[in-house]
XYZ file of C-alpha atoms in Angstrom:
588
model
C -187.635 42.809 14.072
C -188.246 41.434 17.682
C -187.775 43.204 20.837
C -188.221 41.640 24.556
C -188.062 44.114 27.279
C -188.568 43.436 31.049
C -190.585 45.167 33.708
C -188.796 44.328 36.678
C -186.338 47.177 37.827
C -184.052 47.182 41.032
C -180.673 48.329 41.914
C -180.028 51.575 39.489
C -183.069 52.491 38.733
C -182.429 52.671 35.177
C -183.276 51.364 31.728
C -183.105 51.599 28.046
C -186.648 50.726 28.022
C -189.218 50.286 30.922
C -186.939 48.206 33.228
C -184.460 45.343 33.312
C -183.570 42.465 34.799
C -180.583 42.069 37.685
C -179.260 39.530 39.677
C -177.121 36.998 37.540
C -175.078 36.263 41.031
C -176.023 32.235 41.208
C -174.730 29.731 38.831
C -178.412 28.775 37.856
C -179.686 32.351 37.208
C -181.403 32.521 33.886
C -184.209 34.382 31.837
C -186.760 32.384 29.754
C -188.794 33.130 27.231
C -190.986 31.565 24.127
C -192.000 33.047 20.973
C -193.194 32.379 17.645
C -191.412 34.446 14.992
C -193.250 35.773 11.652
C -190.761 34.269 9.547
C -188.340 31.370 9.963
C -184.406 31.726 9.057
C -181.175 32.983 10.462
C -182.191 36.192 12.841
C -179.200 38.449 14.426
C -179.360 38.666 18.116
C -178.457 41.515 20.000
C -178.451 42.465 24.040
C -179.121 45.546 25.832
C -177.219 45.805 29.204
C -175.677 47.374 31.539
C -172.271 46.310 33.295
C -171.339 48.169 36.292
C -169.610 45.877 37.730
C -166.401 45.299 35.710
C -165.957 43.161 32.557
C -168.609 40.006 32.523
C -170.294 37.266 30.278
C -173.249 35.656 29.468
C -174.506 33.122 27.526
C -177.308 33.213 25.401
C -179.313 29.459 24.432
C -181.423 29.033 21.555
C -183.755 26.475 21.249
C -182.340 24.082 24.254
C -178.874 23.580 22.317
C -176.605 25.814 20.785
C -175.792 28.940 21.965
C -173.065 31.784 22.190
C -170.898 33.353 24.914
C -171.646 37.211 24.555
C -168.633 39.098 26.478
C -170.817 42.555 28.372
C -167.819 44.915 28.778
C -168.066 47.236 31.809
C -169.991 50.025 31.481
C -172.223 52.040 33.329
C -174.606 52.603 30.382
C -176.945 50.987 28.505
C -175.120 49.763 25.346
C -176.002 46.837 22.625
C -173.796 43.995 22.347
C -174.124 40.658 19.524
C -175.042 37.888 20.728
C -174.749 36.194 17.374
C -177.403 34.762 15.614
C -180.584 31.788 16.171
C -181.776 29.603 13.627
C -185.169 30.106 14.396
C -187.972 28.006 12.904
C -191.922 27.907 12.440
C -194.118 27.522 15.571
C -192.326 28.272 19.228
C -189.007 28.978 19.780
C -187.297 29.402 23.197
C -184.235 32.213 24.010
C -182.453 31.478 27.560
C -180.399 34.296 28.949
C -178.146 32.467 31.006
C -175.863 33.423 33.753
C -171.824 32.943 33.083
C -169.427 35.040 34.531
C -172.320 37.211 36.469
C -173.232 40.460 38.359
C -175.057 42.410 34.917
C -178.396 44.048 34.138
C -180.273 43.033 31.309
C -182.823 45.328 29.393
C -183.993 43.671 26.228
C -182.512 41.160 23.680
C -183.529 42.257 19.726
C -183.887 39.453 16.898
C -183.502 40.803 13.160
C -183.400 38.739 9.888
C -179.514 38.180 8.836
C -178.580 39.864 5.797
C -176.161 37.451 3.527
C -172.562 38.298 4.392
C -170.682 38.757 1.079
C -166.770 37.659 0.153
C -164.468 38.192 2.991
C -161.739 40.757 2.345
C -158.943 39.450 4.893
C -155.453 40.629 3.896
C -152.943 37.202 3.600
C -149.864 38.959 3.966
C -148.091 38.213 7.076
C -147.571 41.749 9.045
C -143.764 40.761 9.319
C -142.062 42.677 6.101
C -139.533 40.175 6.345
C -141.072 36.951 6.877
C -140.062 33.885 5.435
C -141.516 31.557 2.813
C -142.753 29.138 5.683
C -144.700 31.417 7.033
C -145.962 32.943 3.809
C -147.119 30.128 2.601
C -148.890 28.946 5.744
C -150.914 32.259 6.063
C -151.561 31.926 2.156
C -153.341 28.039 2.400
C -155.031 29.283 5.290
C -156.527 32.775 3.647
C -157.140 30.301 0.079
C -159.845 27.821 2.749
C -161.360 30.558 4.425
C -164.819 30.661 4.013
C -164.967 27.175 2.234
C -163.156 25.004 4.377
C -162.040 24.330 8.547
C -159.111 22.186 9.498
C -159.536 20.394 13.008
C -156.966 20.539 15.452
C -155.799 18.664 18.888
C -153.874 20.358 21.655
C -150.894 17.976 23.115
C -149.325 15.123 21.362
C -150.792 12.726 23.894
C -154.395 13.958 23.210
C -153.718 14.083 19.605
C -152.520 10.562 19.381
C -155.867 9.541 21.530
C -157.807 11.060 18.214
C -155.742 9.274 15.772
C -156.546 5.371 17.496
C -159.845 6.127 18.991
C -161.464 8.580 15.721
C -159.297 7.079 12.997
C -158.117 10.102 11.803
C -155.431 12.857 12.156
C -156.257 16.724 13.526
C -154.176 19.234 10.494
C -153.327 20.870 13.531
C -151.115 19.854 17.243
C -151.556 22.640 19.320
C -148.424 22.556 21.562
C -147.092 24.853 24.741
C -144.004 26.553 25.510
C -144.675 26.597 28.942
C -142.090 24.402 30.438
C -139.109 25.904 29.015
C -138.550 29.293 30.773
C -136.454 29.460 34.429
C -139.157 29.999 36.874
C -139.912 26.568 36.099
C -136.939 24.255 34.718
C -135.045 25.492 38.193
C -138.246 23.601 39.730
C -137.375 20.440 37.483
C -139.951 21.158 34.867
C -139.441 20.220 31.484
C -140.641 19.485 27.872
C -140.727 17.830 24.955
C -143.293 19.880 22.699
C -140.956 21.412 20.754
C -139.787 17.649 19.583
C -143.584 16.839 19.205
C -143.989 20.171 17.003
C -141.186 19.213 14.844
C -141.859 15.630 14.345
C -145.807 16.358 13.750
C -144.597 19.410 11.077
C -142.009 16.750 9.756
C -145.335 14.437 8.342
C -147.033 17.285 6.748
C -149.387 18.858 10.239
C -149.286 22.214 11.115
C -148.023 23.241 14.268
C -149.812 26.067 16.432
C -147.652 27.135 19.834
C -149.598 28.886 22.769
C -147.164 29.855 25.946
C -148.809 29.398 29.239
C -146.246 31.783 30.500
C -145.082 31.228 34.389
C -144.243 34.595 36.065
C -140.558 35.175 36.260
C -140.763 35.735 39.948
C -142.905 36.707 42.209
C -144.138 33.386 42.626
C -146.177 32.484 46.228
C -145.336 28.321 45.922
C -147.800 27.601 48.380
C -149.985 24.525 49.091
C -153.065 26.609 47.832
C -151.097 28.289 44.774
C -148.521 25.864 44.034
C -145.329 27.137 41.317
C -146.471 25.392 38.560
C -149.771 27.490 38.079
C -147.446 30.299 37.909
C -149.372 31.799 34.982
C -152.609 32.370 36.786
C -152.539 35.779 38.500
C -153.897 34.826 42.103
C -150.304 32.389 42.010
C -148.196 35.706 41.909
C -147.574 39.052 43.238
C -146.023 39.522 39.654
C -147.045 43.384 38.614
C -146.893 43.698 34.506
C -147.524 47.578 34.994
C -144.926 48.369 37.225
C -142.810 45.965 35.675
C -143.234 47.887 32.006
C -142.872 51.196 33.697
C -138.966 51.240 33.697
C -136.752 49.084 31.662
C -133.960 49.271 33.776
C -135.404 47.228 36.804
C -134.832 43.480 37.490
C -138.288 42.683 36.188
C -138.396 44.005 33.218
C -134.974 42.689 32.393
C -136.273 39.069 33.607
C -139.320 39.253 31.389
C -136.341 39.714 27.911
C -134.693 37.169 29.705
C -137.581 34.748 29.157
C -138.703 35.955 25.628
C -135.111 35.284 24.816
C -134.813 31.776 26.268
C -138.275 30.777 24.560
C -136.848 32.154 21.159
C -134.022 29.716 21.396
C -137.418 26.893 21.251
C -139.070 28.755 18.123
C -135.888 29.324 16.476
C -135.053 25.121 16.206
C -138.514 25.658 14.333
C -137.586 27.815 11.895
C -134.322 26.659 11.583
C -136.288 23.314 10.087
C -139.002 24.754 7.932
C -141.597 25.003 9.965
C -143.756 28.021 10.129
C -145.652 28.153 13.656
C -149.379 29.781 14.322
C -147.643 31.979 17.615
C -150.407 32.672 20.167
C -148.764 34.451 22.936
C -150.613 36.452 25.490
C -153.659 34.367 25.235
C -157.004 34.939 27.167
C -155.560 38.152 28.288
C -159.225 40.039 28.474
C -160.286 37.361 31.293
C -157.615 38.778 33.447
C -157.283 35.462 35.109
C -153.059 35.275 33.823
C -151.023 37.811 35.288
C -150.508 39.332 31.757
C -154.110 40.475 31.938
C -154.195 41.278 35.611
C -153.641 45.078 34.993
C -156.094 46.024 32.398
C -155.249 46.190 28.092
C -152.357 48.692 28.344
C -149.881 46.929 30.139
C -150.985 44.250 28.345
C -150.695 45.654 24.872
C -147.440 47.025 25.585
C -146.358 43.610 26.552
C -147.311 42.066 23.559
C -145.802 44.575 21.226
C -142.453 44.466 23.032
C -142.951 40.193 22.888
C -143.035 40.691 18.670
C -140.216 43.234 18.276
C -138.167 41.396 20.203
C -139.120 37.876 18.561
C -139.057 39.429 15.163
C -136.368 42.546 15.264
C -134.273 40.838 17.287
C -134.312 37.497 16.841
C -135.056 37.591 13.149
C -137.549 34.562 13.958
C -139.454 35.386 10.331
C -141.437 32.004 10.510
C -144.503 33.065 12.823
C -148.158 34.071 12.480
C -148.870 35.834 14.977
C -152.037 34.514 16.537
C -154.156 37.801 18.510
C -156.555 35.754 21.188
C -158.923 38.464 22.369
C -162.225 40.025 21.310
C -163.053 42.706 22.806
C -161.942 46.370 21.076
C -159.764 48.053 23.977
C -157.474 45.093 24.510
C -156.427 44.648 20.129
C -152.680 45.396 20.211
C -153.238 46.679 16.391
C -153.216 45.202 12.588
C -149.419 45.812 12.221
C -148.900 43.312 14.876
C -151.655 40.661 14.642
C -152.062 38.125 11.420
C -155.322 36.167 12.676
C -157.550 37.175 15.204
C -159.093 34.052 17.596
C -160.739 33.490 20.442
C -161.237 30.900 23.023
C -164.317 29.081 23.798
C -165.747 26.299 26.491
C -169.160 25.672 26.782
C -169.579 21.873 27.900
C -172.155 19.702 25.379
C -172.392 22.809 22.655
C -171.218 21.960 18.907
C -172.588 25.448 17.400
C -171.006 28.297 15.771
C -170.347 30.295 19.155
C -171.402 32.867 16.143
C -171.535 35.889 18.809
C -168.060 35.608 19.768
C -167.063 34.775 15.816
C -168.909 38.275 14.955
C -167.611 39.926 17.296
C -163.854 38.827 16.072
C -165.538 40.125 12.675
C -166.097 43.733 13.759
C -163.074 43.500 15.400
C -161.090 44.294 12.504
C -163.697 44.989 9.721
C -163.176 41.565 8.358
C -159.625 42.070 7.220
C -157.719 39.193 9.130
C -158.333 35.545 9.544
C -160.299 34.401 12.218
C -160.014 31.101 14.255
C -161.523 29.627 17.241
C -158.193 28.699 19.082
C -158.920 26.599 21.904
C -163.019 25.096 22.434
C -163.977 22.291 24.553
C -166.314 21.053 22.503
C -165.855 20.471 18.788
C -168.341 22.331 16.392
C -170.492 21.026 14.185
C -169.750 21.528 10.260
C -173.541 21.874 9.094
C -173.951 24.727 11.844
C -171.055 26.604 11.044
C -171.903 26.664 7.661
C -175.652 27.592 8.514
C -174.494 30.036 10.676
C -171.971 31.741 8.097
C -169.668 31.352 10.771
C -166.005 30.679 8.781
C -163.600 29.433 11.459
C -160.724 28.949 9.584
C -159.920 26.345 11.931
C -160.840 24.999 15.914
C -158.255 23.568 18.309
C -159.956 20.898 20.914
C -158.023 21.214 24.524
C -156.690 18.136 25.937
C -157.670 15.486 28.587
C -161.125 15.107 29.548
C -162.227 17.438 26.913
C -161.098 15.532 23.855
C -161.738 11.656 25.297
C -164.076 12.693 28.342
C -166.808 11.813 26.955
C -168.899 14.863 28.624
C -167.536 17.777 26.370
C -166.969 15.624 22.895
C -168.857 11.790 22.454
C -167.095 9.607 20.486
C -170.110 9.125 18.180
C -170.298 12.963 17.344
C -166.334 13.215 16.716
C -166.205 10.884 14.311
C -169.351 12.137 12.599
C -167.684 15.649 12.543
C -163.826 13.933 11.098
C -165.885 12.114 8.958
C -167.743 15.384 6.958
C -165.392 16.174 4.083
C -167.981 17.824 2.221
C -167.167 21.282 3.329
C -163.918 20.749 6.049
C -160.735 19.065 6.038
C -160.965 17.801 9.348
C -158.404 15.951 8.679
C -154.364 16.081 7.667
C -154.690 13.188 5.314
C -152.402 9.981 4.941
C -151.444 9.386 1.666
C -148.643 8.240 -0.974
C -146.215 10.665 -1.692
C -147.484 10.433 -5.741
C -150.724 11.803 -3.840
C -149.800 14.457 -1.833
C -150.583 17.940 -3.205
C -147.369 19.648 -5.190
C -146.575 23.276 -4.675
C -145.794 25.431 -7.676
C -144.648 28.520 -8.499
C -146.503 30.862 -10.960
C -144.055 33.863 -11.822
C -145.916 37.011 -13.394
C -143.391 38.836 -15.164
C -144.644 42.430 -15.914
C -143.217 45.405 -17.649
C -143.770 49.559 -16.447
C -146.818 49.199 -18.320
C -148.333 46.643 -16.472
C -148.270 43.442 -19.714
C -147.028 40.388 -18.536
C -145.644 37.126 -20.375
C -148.026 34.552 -21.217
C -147.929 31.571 -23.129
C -149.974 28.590 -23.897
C -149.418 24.915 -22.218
C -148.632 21.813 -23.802
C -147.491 18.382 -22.719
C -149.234 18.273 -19.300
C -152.370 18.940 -17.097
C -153.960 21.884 -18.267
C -152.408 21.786 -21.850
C -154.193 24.276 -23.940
C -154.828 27.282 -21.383
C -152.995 30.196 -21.039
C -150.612 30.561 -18.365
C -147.678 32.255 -16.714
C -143.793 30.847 -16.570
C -143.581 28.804 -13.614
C -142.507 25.388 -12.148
C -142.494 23.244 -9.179
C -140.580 24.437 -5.840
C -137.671 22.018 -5.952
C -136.135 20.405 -2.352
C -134.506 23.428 -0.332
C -135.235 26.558 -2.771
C -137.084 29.675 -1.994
C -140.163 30.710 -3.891
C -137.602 33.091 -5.460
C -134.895 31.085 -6.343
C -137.832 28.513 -7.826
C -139.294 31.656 -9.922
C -136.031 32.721 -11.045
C -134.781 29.166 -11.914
C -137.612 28.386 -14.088
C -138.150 31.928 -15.886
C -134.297 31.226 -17.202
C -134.914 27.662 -18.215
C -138.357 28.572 -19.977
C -137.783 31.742 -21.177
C -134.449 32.588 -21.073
C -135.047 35.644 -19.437
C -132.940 36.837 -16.160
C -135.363 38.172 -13.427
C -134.984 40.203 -10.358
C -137.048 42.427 -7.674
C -138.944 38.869 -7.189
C -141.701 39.613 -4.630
C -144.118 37.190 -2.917
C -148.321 38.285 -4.314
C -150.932 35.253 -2.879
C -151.416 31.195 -2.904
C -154.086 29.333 -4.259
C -155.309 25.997 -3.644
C -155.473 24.178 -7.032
C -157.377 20.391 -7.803
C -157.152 19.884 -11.369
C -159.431 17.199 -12.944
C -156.875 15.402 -14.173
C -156.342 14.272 -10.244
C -153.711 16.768 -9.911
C -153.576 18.878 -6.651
C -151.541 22.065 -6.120
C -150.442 24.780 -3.980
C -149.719 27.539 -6.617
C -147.114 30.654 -5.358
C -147.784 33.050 -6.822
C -145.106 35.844 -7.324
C -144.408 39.075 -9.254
C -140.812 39.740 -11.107
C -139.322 42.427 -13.849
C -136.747 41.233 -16.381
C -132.790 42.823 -15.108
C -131.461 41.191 -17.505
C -130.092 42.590 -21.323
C -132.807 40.710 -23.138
C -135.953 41.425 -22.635
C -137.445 39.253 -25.287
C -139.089 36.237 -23.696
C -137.979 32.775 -26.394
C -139.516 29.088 -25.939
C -136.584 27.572 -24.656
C -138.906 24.357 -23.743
C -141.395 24.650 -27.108
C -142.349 21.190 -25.945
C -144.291 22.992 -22.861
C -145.103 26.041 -24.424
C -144.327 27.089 -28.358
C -144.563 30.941 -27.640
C -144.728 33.365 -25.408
C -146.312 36.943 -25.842
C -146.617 39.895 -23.547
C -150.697 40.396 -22.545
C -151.970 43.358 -20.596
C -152.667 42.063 -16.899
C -156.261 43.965 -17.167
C -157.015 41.402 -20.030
C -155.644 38.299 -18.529
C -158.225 39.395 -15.319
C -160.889 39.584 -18.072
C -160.209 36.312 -19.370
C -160.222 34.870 -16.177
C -163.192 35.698 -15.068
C -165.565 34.920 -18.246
C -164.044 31.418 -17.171
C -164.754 31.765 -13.962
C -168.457 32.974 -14.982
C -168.569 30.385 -18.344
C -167.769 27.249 -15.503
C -169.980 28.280 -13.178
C -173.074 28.269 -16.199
C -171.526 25.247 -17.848
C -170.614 26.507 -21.008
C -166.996 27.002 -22.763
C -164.983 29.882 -23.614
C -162.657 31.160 -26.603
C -159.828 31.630 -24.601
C -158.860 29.015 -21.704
C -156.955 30.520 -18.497
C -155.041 27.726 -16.412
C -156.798 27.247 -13.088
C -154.374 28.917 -10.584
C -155.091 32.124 -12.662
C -158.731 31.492 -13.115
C -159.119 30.777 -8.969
C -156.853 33.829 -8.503
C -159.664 35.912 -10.403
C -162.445 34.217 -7.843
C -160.456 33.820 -4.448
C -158.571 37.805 -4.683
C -160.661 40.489 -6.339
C -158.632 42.923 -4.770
C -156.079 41.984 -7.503
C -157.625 43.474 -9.917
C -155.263 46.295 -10.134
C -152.275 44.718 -8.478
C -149.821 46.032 -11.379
């Protein structure tokens, strides 16, 4: 392990060590420092500091490229904060404190060699009891990438559309705004069509992600300096979030419902049509720069947690994954309220992993939710993310001068980065309907003693394996009605208590791709004998303890991955549900 302290000492008097470093007022304020390592590889960072002076940020260079934004908390101790991790290599290497958001004292920065970070354990069921299939399935794909793949995406549909002629290729994702809908600005003649974007983009097979720069519902100055429309900002209002909380039965907290209500008519006409929605409201809140941050985490929190019962209770709007965008500890509104965890990052020219800030997401939660990089300014490179163990699930590229600039993002480098399909889908592919990936769904029916019916496959891709009833999702059904639809036709069984388990992303070699649901059933029905009603698909079925099926799986898992064959086959959903969700293990 490393350790740089300083020597210099002003202001406080105080230090972790033998002194520290102040200042960090000017824009160009920075600490510099070579070193040659005794071994190469990926080294942990951490910072000792001290932040009297209110919530602040740094940024810490390695090497004269990439770097991470480390947020320093206030506090009037010395504590240790990440600040991610370095590639370092043979011979000299360079570290650059730099200042960001300044006024912070500095005792020492640490360097440690990175142990390897095992499977992630993030739950993929949406904290909504009640949500619906769209939504389910979206949080599903996303859970059955993470760690192996990153889907690009493009706030605004005109900045989107810029990627598609100038890169070649579609973002997976339009990031759109519901900004433009509520009353303190359509009575100023502001309006939108992002909703009609979302739907159209969702319509061709993107996903849609919704962020809601939210305009105070009065209190707005409307001055030459702080015009209306930068209503969100909180120098543009007197709007108070704490004394509007504080009693429910005062005009402001009756027009903040009043605007959650109006923007749930917007998100409804998306669920109404399918479309599941990544909902990020409340972003950047920590910065304190929107008025829904102005008053510290509580308000805040409380604002946010009143925003989901009223979206979700309420409105029954079952078709969002709720997006938390915020990384440090006191401001997380809690894991029954938050599906992925994100942050937002702008450093002009950098393509790394911003690994500090994705670590500190990590922590966050003890690596039990999804993690994405919601809005950066500069897309990140796909070798240093994987390097870096850093497993965005996906990044969002803000529009304008970011995206075709030219300062934040060359041309060259984004289609370099839409072009790597090693590792990331950068890209919502274009293809023939015949090509698109299927969805199926895999139906484990299981008795009080935890057996469930299996059969063996015939007559199509993956004839020979073992599998579970199941069929494709036909036009308009529900995962249920699909599950019970095609237990009845193969097995003539009648099932109820249907209940949605995990996805998993499926590419046969037989050029088949699928998105397997899978689901978990008893029989309700008088018989409980499972027959081959289809004995061209399967010839018999059999009830098999769910602890051997897991067995089986994984010696195939373990047999494929050494190259040799097995006894007994498992179709591949079952095999990657052994490899993608251990915890499953004792699911029945």
């Amino acid at each position: 392990m490393f350790r740089f302290g300083f020597a210099a000492a002003a202001l406080l008097g105080l230090a972790a060590g033998t002194g520290y470093v102040d200042g960090f007022s000017d824009a160009t304020d920075k600490i510099t420092f070579t070193f040659a390592p005794e071994s190469a590889g990926l080294h942990d960072v951490e910072l000792i500091y001290n932040g009297p002076y209110g919530d602040k940020y740094t940024y810490v260079v390695f090497n004269g490229a990439g770097g991470s934004q480390v947020s320093l908390p206030a506090t009037t101790n010395w504590m240790t904060v990440s600040a991610g991790q370095v590639m370092l290599t043979a011979g000299n290497n360079t570290i650059e404190i730099q200042n960001n958001w300044g006024w912070y004292l500095i005792d020492a920065i640490t360097l440690a060699p990175s142990a390897e970070r095992g499977p992630h354990k993030v739950t993929t069921t949406p904290v909504n009891s009640d949500a619906n299939a769209d939504a389910k399935g979206l949080l599903s794909y996303l859970g059955s990438i993470y760690g192996k793949n990153i889907l690009s995406g493009q706030q605004d549909q005109t900045s989107l559309d810029w990627v598609t002629q100038n890169v070649g290729k579609t973002p997976a994702i339009l990031g759109s705004d519901l900004m433009d809908y509520t009353e303190s600005r359509t009575s100023r003649g502001a309006s939108s069509q992002d909703v009609e974007h979302s739907l159209a983009f969702a319509k061709k097979g993107g996903i849609v992600a919704m962020v809601w720069h939210w305009g105070a519902p009065t209190g707005l100055y409307d001055t030459a300096e702080r015009p209306w429309y930068s209503g969100f900002y909180t120098d543009a209002t007197s709007f108070n979030i704490e004394t509007a909380l504080a009693d429910t039965t005062n005009a402001n907290y009756t027009l903040l419902i009043k605007d959650i209500d109006t923007i749930a008519i917007q998100l409804k006409k998306l669920q109404d049509a399918g479309v599941a929605v990544l909902w990020r409201p409340l972003h950047e809140a920590e910065g304190g720069w929107f008025w829904w941050g102005a008053q510290g985490p509580e308000p805040c929190k409380k604002l946010y947690k009143i925003l989901y019962d009223r979206l979700t209770n309420y409105h029954k709007l079952n078709n969002l994954v709720w997006v938390w965008n915020s990384i440090a500890p006191a401001w997380y509104p809690g894991d029954d309220v938050v599906d992925i965890v994100s942050a937002d990052t702008y450093a002009q020219g950098d393509h790394g992993p911003q690994s500090a800030t994705y670590n500190s997401l990590l922590k966050l939660t003890n690596d039990t939710k999804i993690i994405a990089a919601t809005e950066v300014g500069s897309v990140m490179e796909p070798a240093q993310l994987q390097a870096y163990q850093a497993d965005w699930v996906y990044f969002c590229v803000w529009g304008g001068e970011y995206i075709s600039g030219g300062e934040w993002n060359s041309l060259d480098l984004l289609k370099e980065v839409y072009a790597d399909e090693n590792r990331f889908k950068q890209e919502r592919k274009t293809m023939a309907e015949a090509q698109r990936p299927k969805v199926g769904v895999g139906v484990i029916i299981h008795d009080e003693a935890g057996n469930i019916v299996m059969g063996e496959r015939a007559g199509s891709h993956g004839a020979g394996t073992l599998q579970c009833p199941g069929g494709h999702l036909e036009y308009g059904e529900s995962f249920a009605e699909t599950a019970a639809r095609e237990v009845l036709e193969e097995t003539g069984l009648i099932v109820g208590n249907i209940k949605f388990l995990t996805a998993t992303n499926d590419v046969f070699g037989e050029g088949k791709h699928y998105v397997t649901i899978f689901v978990t059933c008893t029989i309700t029905g008088e018989n409980k004998v499972p027959q081959p009603m289809e004995p061209h698909k399967c010839a018999a079925w059999q009830w098999i303890p769910w602890g051997t099926m897991w067995t089986w799986a994984g010696e195939q898992a373990q047999a494929e991955k050494e190259g040799r064959e097995v006894q007994r086959k498992m179709f591949l959903p079952l095999v990657n549900l052994w490899r993608e969700y251990p915890d499953l293990k004792n699911v029945l």
